[in-house]
Structures are given as C-alpha cells and as structure tokens.
mmCIF file of C-alpha atoms in Angstrom:
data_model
loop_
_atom_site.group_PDB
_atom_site.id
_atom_site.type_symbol
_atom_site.label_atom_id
_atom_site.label_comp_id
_atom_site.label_asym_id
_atom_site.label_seq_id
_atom_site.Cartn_x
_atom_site.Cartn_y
_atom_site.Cartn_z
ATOM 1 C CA UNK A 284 84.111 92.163 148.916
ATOM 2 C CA UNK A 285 86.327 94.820 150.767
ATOM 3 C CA UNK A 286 89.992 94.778 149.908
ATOM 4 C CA UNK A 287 91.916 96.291 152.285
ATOM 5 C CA UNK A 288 95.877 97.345 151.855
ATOM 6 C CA UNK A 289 97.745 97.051 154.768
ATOM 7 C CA UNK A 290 101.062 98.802 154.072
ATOM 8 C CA UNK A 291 103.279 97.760 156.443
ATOM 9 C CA UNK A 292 105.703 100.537 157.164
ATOM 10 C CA UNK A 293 108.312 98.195 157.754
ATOM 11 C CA UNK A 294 109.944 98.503 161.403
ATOM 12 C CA UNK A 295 106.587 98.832 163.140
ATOM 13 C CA UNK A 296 105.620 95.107 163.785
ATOM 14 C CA UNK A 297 104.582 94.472 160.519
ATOM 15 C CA UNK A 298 105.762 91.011 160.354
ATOM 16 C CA UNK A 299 104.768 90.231 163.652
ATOM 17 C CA UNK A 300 101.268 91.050 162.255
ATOM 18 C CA UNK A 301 101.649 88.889 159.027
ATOM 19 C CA UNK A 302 102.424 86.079 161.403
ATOM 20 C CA UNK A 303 99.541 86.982 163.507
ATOM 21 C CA UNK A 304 96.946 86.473 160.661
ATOM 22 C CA UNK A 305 98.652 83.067 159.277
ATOM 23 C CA UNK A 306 98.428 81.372 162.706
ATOM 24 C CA UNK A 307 94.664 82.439 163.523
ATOM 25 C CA UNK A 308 93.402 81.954 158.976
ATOM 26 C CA UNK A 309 90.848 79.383 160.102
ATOM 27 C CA UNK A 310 88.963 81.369 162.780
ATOM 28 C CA UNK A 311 89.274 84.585 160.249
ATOM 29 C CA UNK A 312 87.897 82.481 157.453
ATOM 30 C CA UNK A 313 84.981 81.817 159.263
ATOM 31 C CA UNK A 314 84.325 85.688 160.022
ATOM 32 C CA UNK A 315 84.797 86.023 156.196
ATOM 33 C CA UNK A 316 88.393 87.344 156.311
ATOM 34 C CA UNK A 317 90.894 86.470 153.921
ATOM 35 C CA UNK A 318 94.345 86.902 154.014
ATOM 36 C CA UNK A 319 97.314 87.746 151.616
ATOM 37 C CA UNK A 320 100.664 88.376 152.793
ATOM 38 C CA UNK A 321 104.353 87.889 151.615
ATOM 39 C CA UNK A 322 104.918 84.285 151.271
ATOM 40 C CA UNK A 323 101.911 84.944 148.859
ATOM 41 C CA UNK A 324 102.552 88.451 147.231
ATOM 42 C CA UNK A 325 106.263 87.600 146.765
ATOM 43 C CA UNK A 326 105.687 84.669 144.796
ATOM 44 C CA UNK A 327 104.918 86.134 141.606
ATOM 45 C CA UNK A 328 101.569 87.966 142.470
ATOM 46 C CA UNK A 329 102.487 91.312 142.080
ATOM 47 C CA UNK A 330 105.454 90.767 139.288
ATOM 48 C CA UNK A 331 105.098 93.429 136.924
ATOM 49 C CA UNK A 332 103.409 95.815 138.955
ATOM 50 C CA UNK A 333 106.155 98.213 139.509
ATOM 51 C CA UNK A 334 108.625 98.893 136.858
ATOM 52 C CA UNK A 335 111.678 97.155 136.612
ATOM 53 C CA UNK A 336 113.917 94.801 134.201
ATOM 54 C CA UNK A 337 111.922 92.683 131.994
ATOM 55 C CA UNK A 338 112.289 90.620 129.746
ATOM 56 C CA UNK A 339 111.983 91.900 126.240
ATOM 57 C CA UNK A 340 109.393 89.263 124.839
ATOM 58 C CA UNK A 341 106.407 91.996 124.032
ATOM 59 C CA UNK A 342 103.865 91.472 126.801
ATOM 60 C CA UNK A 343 102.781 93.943 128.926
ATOM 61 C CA UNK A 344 103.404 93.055 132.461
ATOM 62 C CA UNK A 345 101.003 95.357 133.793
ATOM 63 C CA UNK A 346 98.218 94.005 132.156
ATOM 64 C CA UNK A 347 98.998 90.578 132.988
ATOM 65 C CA UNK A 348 99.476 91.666 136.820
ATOM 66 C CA UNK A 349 95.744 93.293 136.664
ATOM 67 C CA UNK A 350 94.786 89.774 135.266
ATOM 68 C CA UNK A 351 96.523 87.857 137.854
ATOM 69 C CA UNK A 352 94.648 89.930 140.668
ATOM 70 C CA UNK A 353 91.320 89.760 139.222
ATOM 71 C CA UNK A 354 91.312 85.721 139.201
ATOM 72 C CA UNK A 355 92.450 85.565 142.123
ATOM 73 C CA UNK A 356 90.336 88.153 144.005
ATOM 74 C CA UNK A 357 87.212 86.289 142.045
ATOM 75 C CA UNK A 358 88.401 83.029 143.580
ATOM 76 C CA UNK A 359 88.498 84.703 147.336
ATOM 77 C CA UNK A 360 84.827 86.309 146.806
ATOM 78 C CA UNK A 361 83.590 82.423 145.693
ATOM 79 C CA UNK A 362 84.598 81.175 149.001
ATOM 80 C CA UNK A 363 82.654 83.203 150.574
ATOM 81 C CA UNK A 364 85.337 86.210 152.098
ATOM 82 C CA UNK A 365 83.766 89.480 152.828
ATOM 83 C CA UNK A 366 87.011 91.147 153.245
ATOM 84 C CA UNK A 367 90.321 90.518 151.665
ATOM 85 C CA UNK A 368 92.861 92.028 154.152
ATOM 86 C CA UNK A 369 96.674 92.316 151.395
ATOM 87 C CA UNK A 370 99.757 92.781 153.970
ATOM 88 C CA UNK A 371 102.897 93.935 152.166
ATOM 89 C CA UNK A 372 105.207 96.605 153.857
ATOM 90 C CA UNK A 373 107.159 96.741 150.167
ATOM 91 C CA UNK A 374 104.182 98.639 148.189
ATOM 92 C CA UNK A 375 105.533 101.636 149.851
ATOM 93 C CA UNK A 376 109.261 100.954 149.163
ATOM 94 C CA UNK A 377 112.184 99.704 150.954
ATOM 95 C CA UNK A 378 114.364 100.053 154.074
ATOM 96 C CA UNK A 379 117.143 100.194 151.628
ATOM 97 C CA UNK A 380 116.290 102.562 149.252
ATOM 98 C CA UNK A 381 115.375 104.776 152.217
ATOM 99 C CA UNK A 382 118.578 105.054 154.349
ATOM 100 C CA UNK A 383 120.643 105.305 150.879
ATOM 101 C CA UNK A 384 118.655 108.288 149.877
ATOM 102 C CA UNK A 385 117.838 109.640 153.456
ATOM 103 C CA UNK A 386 114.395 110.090 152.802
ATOM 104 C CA UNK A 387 111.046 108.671 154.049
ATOM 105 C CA UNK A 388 109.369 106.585 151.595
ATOM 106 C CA UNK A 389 109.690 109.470 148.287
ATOM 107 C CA UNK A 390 107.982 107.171 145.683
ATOM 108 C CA UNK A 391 105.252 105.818 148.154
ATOM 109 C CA UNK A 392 102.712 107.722 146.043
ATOM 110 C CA UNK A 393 103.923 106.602 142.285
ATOM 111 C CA UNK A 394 103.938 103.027 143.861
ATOM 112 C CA UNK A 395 100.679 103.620 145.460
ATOM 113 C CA UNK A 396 98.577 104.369 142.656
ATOM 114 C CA UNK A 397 100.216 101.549 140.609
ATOM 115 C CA UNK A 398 98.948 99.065 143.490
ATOM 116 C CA UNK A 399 95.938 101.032 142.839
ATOM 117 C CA UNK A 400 95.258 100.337 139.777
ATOM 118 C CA UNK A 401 96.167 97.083 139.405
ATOM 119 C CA UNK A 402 93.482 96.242 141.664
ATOM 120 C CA UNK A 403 90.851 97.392 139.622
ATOM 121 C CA UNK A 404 88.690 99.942 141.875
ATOM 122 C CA UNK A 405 88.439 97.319 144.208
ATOM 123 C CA UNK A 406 90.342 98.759 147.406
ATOM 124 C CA UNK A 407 88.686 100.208 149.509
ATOM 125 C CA UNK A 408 90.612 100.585 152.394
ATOM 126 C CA UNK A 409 94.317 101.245 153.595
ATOM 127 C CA UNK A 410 96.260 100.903 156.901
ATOM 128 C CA UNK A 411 99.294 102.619 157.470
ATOM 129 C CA UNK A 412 101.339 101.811 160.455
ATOM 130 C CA UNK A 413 103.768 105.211 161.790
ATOM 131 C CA UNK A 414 106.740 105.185 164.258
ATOM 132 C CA UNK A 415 108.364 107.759 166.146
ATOM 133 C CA UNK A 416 110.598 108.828 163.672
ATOM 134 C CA UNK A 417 113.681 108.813 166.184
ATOM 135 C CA UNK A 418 112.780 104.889 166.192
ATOM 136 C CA UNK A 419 112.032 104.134 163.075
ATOM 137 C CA UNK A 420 115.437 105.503 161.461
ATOM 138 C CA UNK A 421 117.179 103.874 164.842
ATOM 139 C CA UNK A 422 115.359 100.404 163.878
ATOM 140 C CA UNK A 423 116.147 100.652 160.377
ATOM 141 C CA UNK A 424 119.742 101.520 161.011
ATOM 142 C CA UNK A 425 119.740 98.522 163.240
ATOM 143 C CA UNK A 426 118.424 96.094 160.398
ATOM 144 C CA UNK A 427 120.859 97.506 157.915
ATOM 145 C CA UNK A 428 123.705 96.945 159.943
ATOM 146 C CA UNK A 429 123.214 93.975 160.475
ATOM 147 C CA UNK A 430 122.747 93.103 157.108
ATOM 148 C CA UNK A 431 125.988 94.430 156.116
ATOM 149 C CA UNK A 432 125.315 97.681 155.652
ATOM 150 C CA UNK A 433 127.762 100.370 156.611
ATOM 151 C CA UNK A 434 127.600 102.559 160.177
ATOM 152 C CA UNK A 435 125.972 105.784 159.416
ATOM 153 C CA UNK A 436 128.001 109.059 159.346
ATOM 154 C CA UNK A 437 127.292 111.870 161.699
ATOM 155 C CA UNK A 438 126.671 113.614 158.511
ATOM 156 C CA UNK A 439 124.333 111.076 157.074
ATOM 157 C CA UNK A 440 123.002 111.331 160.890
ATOM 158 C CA UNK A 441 122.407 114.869 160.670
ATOM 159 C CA UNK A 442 120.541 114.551 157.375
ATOM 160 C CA UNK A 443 118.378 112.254 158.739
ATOM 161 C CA UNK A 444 117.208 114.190 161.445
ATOM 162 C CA UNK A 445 116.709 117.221 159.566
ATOM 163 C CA UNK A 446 115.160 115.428 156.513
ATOM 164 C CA UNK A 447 111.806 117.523 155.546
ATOM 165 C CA UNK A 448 109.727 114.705 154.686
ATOM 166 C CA UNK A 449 107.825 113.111 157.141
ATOM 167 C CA UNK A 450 104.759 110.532 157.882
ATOM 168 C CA UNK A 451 102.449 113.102 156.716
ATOM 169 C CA UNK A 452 103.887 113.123 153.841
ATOM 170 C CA UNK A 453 103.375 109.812 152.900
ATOM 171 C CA UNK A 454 100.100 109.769 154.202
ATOM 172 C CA UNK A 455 99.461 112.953 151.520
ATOM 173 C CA UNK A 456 100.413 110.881 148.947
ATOM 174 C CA UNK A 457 98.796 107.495 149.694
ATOM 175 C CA UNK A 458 96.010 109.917 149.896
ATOM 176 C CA UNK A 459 96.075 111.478 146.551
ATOM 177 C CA UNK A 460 97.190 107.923 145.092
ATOM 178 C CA UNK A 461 94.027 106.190 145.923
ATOM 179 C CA UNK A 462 91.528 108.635 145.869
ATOM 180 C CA UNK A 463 87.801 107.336 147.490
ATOM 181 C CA UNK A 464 90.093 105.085 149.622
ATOM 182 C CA UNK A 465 89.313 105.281 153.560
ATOM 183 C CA UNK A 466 93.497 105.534 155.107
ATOM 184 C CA UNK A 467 93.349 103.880 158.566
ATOM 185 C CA UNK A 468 96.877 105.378 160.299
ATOM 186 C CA UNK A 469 97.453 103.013 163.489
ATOM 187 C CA UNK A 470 100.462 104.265 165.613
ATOM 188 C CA UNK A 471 103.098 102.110 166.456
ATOM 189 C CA UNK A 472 103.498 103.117 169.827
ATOM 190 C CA UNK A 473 99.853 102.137 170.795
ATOM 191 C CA UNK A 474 99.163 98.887 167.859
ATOM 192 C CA UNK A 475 102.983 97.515 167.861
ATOM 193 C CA UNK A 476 101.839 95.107 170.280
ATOM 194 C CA UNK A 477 98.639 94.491 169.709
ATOM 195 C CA UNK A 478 97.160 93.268 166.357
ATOM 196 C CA UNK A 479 94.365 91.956 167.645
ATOM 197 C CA UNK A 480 93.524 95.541 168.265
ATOM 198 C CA UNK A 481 94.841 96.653 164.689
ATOM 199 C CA UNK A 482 92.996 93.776 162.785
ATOM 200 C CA UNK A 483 89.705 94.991 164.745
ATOM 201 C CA UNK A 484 90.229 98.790 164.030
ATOM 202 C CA UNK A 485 90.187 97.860 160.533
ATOM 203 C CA UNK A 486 87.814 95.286 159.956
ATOM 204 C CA UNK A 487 85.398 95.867 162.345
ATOM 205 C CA UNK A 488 85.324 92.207 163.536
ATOM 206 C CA UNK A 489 86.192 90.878 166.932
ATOM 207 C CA UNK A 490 89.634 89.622 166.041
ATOM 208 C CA UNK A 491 91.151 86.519 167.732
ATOM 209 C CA UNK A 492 93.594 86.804 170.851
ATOM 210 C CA UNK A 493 95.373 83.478 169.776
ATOM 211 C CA UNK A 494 99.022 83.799 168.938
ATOM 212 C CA UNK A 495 98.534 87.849 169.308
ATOM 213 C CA UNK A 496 102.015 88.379 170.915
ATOM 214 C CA UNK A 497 104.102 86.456 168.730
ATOM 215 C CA UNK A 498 106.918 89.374 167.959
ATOM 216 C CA UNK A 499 109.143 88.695 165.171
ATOM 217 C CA UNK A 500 112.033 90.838 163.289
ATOM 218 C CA UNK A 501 112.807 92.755 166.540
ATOM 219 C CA UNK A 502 116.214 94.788 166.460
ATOM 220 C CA UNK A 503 119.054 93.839 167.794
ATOM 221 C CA UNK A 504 120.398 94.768 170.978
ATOM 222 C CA UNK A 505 124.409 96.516 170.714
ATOM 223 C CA UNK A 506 125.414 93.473 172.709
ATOM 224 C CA UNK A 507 123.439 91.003 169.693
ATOM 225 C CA UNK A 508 124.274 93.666 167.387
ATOM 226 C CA UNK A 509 128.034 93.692 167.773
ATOM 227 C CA UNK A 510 128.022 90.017 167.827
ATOM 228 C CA UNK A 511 126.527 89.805 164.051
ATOM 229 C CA UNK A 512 128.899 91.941 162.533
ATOM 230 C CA UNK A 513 132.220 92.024 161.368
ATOM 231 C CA UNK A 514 134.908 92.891 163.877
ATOM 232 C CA UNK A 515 136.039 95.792 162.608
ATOM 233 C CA UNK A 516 132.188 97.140 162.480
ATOM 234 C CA UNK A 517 132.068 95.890 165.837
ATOM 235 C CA UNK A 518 134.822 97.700 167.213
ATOM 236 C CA UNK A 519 132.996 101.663 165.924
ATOM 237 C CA UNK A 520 129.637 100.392 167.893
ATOM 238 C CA UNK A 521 129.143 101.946 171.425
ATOM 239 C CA UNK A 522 130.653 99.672 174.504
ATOM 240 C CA UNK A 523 127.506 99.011 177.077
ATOM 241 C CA UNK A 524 123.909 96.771 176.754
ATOM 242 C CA UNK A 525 120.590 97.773 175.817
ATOM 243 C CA UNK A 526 119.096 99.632 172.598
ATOM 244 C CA UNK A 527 121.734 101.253 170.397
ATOM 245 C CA UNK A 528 120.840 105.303 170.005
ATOM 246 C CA UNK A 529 122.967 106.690 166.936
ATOM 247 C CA UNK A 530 121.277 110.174 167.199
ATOM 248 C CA UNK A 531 122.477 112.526 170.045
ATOM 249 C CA UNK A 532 120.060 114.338 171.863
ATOM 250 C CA UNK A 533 119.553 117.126 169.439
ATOM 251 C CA UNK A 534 118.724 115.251 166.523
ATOM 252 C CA UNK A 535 116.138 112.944 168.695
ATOM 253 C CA UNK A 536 114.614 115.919 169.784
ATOM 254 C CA UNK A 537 113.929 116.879 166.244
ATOM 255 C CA UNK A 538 112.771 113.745 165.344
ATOM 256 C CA UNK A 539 110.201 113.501 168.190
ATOM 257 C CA UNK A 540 108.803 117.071 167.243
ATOM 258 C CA UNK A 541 108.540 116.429 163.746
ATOM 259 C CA UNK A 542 106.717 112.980 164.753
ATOM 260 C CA UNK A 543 104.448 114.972 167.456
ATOM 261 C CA UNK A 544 103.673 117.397 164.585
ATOM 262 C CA UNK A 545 102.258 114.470 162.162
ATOM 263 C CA UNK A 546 100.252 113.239 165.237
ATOM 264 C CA UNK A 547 98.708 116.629 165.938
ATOM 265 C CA UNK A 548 97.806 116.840 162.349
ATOM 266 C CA UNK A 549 95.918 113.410 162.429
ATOM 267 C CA UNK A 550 94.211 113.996 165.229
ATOM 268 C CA UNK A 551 92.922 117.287 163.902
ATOM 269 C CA UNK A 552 91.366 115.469 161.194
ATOM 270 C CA UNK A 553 94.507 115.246 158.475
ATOM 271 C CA UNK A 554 92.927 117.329 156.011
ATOM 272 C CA UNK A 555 90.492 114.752 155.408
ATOM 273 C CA UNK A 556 92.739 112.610 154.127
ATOM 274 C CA UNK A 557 92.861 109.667 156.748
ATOM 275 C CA UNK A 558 91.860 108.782 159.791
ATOM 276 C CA UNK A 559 93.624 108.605 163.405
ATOM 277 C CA UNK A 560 93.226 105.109 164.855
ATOM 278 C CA UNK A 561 92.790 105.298 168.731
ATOM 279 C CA UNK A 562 93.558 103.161 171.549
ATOM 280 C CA UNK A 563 90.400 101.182 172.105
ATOM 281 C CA UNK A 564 90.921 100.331 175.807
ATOM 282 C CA UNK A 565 90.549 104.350 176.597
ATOM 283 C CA UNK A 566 87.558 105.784 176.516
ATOM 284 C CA UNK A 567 88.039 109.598 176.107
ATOM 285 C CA UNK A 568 86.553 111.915 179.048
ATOM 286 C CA UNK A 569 82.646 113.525 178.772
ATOM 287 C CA UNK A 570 81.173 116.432 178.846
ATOM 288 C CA UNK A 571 81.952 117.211 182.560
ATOM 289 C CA UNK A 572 84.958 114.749 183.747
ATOM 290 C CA UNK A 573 85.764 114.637 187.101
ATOM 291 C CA UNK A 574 87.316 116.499 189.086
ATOM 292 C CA UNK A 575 90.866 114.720 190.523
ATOM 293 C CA UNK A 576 91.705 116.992 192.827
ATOM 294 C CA UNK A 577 95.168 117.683 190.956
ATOM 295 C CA UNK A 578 95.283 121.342 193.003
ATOM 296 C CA UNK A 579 96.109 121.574 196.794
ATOM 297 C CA UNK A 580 94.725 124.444 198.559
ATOM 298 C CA UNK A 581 91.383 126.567 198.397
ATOM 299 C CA UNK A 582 90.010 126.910 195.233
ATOM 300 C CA UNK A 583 89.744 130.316 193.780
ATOM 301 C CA UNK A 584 85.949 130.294 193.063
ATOM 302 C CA UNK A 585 84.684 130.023 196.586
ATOM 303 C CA UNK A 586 83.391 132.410 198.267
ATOM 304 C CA UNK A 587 85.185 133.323 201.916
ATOM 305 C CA UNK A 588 83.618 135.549 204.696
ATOM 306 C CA UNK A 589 85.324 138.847 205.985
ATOM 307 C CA UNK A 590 86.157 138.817 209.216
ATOM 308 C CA UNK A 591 83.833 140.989 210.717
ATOM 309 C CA UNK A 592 84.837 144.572 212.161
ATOM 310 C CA UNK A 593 85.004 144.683 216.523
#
C-alpha cells in the first residue's frame, strides 16, 4: 500500500481539497484510495508525534503514536486500499507560529522526519502545495486578522518581504527529512482550483469531477474583513473593496522574484529533490512548433534579387 503525505501548505486550497476527498470517499474507495484528513488526524491520531506537554505518567508517546499508525494503516490495507492519501497542512507547522517569527515554515524538516518515522518506512510519497509568496503572507495576514491577531507593522512588513527563506527551502528539508520519498510540488496558481487535477497528479488515477469546486477557507475581502474585526482594527484597514494588499509595490516585487526563483529551480529539476507538477491540460510544444507569425515584415533568411543594372 502507498502512503502518500499531502502537506497542505495551508493558504493554498488545502481545505478545499480535504473537502473534495470526503464528498467523493465512495467512488475513491472503489479505485482503492483511502483517505485521512483532519477530522481524523486531529482526533488523537497523531498525539504524541511532535513534542509537547505531556503528562508525566512514564509512557513514551512516540512509541504509542508509531503503534496507533501501524493498526490503523493494517486495517486500511485489509479493506482492500492501494493507496492511503494523509491530508494535514499542520505536519509542516502553523500559520501562527509563522507570522510571529516571520519565517516560512523553519521546523518543517524536524517535524518532517518525525511524521516520518512514525510511519514506519511506509511513505512513499509527498505533495507539497506552494503560493506566490506575495499571496501567501497576504492570505495568512488575512486569516490572522481576522482571528484577532494584530495588523502587521511596516517593519514586520519589511521583514517579511526580505525574509531569506523560501519554498525551496522547505522543499530542501522535506527532502532531506524523508529520504527515498518521491516530493510531488503542485503550484497553487495552476492546482488551487482544481483537485481533481492534484488528486490525479499524485495518484495516477482518474479522479472524480464531483464536488471539485467546492472552495472553502477563502480570505476575506477588506469590505468582509473590516466587518469581522474590532472597530478600532477596522478603522487602520485601507477604505475601498476588493483584496486587501499590505505590501507596497517594492516588497511584492521581491516576493514575486523570490517565488519565480523557487519555480525556476523546480523546473530545472530541484536538485533531484522533487518534482515540478505541470498543468495537465497543456501539452508542451515539439520538436519543430509552429510558426505563429508573431513578426511582421520580411523575414531575414530569404533570399531577395538585386535589381538588375540598365
């Protein structure tokens, strides 16, 4: 059986995915998918995993965690699954602890090999989900806010923008974490949509259409976004309708380059660390594409004939 860690990140449709898979279980059941996401792993499945306050009663958490997973993953293989698709954005971290440190994801590769190794061996595959980093820390901002978090400084702005780390960092160290592991990344910005198209990229199978554009956990527009807050938080938002943009036009331009970087890397291969997911509805161009005429004018590899002399 193929286990397959699906690690959110959060922000890029992740629970609109989750829901996805819940709504279409019977039809994936019968393709031999199975299906864990949070209303499963946050019910106790994967206490113990990651360190944390405990109890003091002289059992080891870990090994009872390992335990936990191997029943379970022996009951999923007697019903006949082929592959055992885990969805949980938090085995890379939290929204949280990544706006109050202004960093992307810095223990994604301790937490990684924990998740690793409480599975046994048996993962063999990962999907990452990226985002434009200008909208991922503009989506995350939004879901903080709204949540009672505070309005981000222009300092905490700036260090945001010029943070070092990026996605292919993280991708690095889910790498290193789970070594033998094939690392499917699927882009936001072509799979946010579509998860038919992500489930199929990963599994192989021809995924269902049903419920595929269910979208859940979207941010909140400034008009939604003022309305959820307190006044006075209100009242420092921008006036106007439409997506709130906290960064200024310097600090999304370094945002998109550092993003356009980490995409450049994938598709060059990433080192051999993971592997670029592309949009299945283009086919890329042969060995001679065709000429579209993009060029008015003569070309310059014709020949033309001298007027003659008399």
């Amino acid at each position: 059986m193929k286990v397959i860690l699906h690690t959110g990140a959060h922000r890029c449709a992740t629970t609109s995915f989750q829901e996805y898979m819940r709504q279409n279980a019977q039809p994936l059941a019968r393709q031999g998918i199975g299906f864990w996401g949070p209303h499963r792993t946050r019910g106790g499945l994967f206490h113990g995993i990651q360190p944390g306050p405990a109890p003091a009663n002289g059992r080891d958490l870990v090994q009872r965690a390992q335990g936990r997973l191997q029943i379970q993953m022996a009951s999923c293989r007697e019903r006949g699954v082929q592959q055992l698709l885990v969805s949980e954005e938090n085995m890379l971290g939290s929204v949280r602890a990544n706006l109050r440190i202004g960093d992307l994801y810095s223990g994604a590769g301790e937490r990684m090999a924990r998740m690793f190794q409480a599975f046994g061996g048996a993962v063999t595959d990962a999907a990452l989900s990226i985002r434009s980093l200008d909208s991922y820390w503009t989506s995350a901002l939004a879901y903080a806010v709204a949540r009672g978090h505070k309005l981000p400084s222009a300092g905490g702005l700036d260090r945001l923008a010029q943070a070092p780390r990026s996605w292919r960092d993280v991708i690095t160290d889910i790498a290193c974490a789970m070594p033998g592991v094939r690392l499917h990344v699927l882009p936001f910005e072509t799979f946010g949509s579509r998860p038919e198209a992500a489930l199929a990229a990963v599994t192989g199978i021809e995924a269902p259409r049903t419920h595929a554009r269910v979208r859940l956990n979207a941010s909140l527009c400034l008009q939604d976004l003022r309305a959820s807050v307190p006044s006075a938080v209100a009242a420092d938002l921008p006036q106007g309708s439409g997506r709130w943009r906290p960064f200024d036009d310097a600090q999304t331009a370094s945002l998109r380059e550092a993003y356009a970087d980490d995409i450049m890397w994938l598709a060059a291969g990433a080192d051999g660390l993971a592997t670029l997911v592309h949009d299945p509805d283009k086919q890329a161009a042969g060995t001679n594409p065709p000429d579209i005429g993009l060029t008015r004018g003569r070309p310059d590899d014709k020949q033309r004939r001298m007027a003659g002399s008399g």
